[in-house]
């Protein structure tokens, strides 16, 4: 492998080849695909109740509607599809299985109760209201604290209570070390429930092979190989007869990195009826039934020395699983992410955590950009500010006294995660410098009131877990998460390159960045490289694209695989040139002997020999063809890092928060394409602004979803997004191939705590204590009103 300094194309901005067809409306999303003859359209009858027994289902009126083929209940499908559940092997986790369509009882608003099959999507929709279902509503539970109440209704009888997952950890002599602190601080933080809100909701279409028993499933998923495995397992069919293809994907953000019941149902129905079956979701169904995320409660206690050094920390995390565990991650994903990431960039050596996840009568929760990391850093970064206020220290100085220094790398943190390299201290200092932190603090009045608004500044210094390999998934109990990704690199007979990758693009720019990598390693133009992914029939097995793993694992395998092909190119070219293969160089689409400039071959000439398209033979023992396959399992995790520094103004008259200045320092190791990384950071930061200031799925105490539309579930618009000042630091990993770290989630992870801390700082003069997000105007205004009232009362 070439030394990292030899990269020629990696690290350079080239325009995304995807944008041309995306901007011109040429991309084919699921609903743009040609529909096969005889296609069956389906729609789902959704439960209006959070918890109820199903007494009867009368579908006679729906079946009588012209165009309706059939109406099926959960009992009708029970023989086709096994009860649905992930495979989790970790102490403290309790198995909960679900029918893909409810049988006898529903457990959340939006759960599938019946399936309409029709000749058109319009007939299917018209039939929905004609299915008469008799429910017997039951007491329900929606929130974490209510679910843990001794008298709470129990969702799944075999559990005995509503706890689906519980685990704990503590370092040796934790209590003694905790007692050594001079000061103890404690705070409870809460994050609201959110979801991905992709521009394209989900859908899927199964298409039987007309001449065989094979089946193709089109679904905009981030994990095509895992979807295939799950469907084969639950439908009891050979995995080899199923092909999963991803069309263009209109955003994933983790929401599309799950396996859903509808993906199993369309395949089962296509098998039963011998016809293609299609389902497309609308926005209401998206908000009701797709995986939600967050809704965490974190209680953090820290023991601190008088100089601000954290001596010990105890984190208690409680999460809401929803009615059923998601597939394939289960509730352990966010819960374990939060507690394992909390130490972050800080030197915390004495640590204890307790985790529990509860089932409630709400939609299942799962992966979403950042997983448990925004929660973890809302807690530890919020605590950094509180330590500063308690001890009379600047919050930046508290971080400086605890942050891991450059000379300490490689560093193994308190839960055994190795940080091979990082710029934790440098990122912090650069972020502070970018916004003029010292000058802002010097000019900031004690009451924070400037020109009629409360103005504050917030910091988040974070680490970003990325590129998790098989060991990282095993330690968290994920039995069917491969961890590795793979690629096949082919030099075609015309000398052009085709790269097949096990991942699935969801708009991140894979078709550009993976082409850059292969072109760099094989010495060709990136325009001569075609990338193929998102098709289990064409690509080797792998994990997929989520959790900031695309560049780390996908990029790593393309580097390794290209180098394997490069070795064979040199062997054949050396034979043709009668030159030592070791000294040959791949450059500008040619194989060159640097010791004799007149001795070179085009890549096409070498490929023609490899494919026996000329009269030349191959070296003795060499096989025809010019390709290689690689499976790359990265380290347990690869740690990126960054710092967000935010200035805000809070209007005391209505509680609105305006972001006046926003600086991001980001370190994702070796940058493949700076412009694409910049786009990833911008997009994630905007989602973080939404999570911090406005986004929240709201259930009432009975489990009714109150805002399943985009008028009430607000997401940021261009008017809400400030100018983002971005700076890259490049600290290549020494553990991953190519030095690459992940880049997709840090923007969101840093934004939520930094904005919360800025608002908290702005209102600190009033004594307001910000402990939750989102910080919607009504909530912020109420905090201001209460603080003023308490102050006026105390002064009387």
GROMACS .gro file of C-alpha atoms in nm, residues 491-495 568-577 591 601-620 622-627:
model
   42
  491UNK     CA    1  -1.077  -0.332  -1.450
  492UNK     CA    2  -1.302  -0.380  -1.752
  493UNK     CA    3  -1.163  -0.493  -2.090
  494UNK     CA    4  -1.164  -0.129  -2.209
  495UNK     CA    5  -0.947  -0.021  -1.916
  568UNK     CA    6  -0.205  -0.780  -1.061
  569UNK     CA    7  -0.193  -0.492  -1.310
  570UNK     CA    8   0.176  -0.451  -1.232
  571UNK     CA    9   0.244  -0.824  -1.265
  572UNK     CA   10   0.087  -0.846  -1.612
  573UNK     CA   11   0.237  -0.517  -1.727
  574UNK     CA   12   0.580  -0.624  -1.599
  575UNK     CA   13   0.552  -0.942  -1.804
  576UNK     CA   14   0.450  -0.741  -2.112
  577UNK     CA   15   0.730  -0.485  -2.064
  591UNK     CA   16   0.149   0.168  -1.632
  601UNK     CA   17   0.134   0.062  -2.142
  602UNK     CA   18  -0.217   0.196  -2.127
  603UNK     CA   19  -0.445   0.031  -1.874
  604UNK     CA   20  -0.657  -0.084  -2.168
  605UNK     CA   21  -0.360  -0.267  -2.319
  606UNK     CA   22  -0.299  -0.446  -1.992
  607UNK     CA   23  -0.670  -0.529  -1.959
  608UNK     CA   24  -0.681  -0.669  -2.314
  609UNK     CA   25  -0.404  -0.909  -2.218
  610UNK     CA   26  -0.581  -1.003  -1.896
  611UNK     CA   27  -0.903  -1.078  -2.086
  612UNK     CA   28  -0.725  -1.255  -2.376
  613UNK     CA   29  -0.828  -0.991  -2.625
  614UNK     CA   30  -0.492  -0.994  -2.808
  615UNK     CA   31  -0.227  -1.244  -2.910
  616UNK     CA   32  -0.023  -1.205  -2.592
  617UNK     CA   33  -0.014  -1.465  -2.321
  618UNK     CA   34  -0.018  -1.424  -1.945
  619UNK     CA   35   0.268  -1.482  -1.703
  620UNK     CA   36   0.295  -1.847  -1.600
  622UNK     CA   37  -0.160  -1.606  -1.381
  623UNK     CA   38  -0.539  -1.632  -1.417
  624UNK     CA   39  -0.743  -1.439  -1.669
  625UNK     CA   40  -0.950  -1.141  -1.557
  626UNK     CA   41  -0.848  -0.826  -1.376
  627UNK     CA   42  -1.041  -0.786  -1.054
   0.00000   0.00000   0.00000
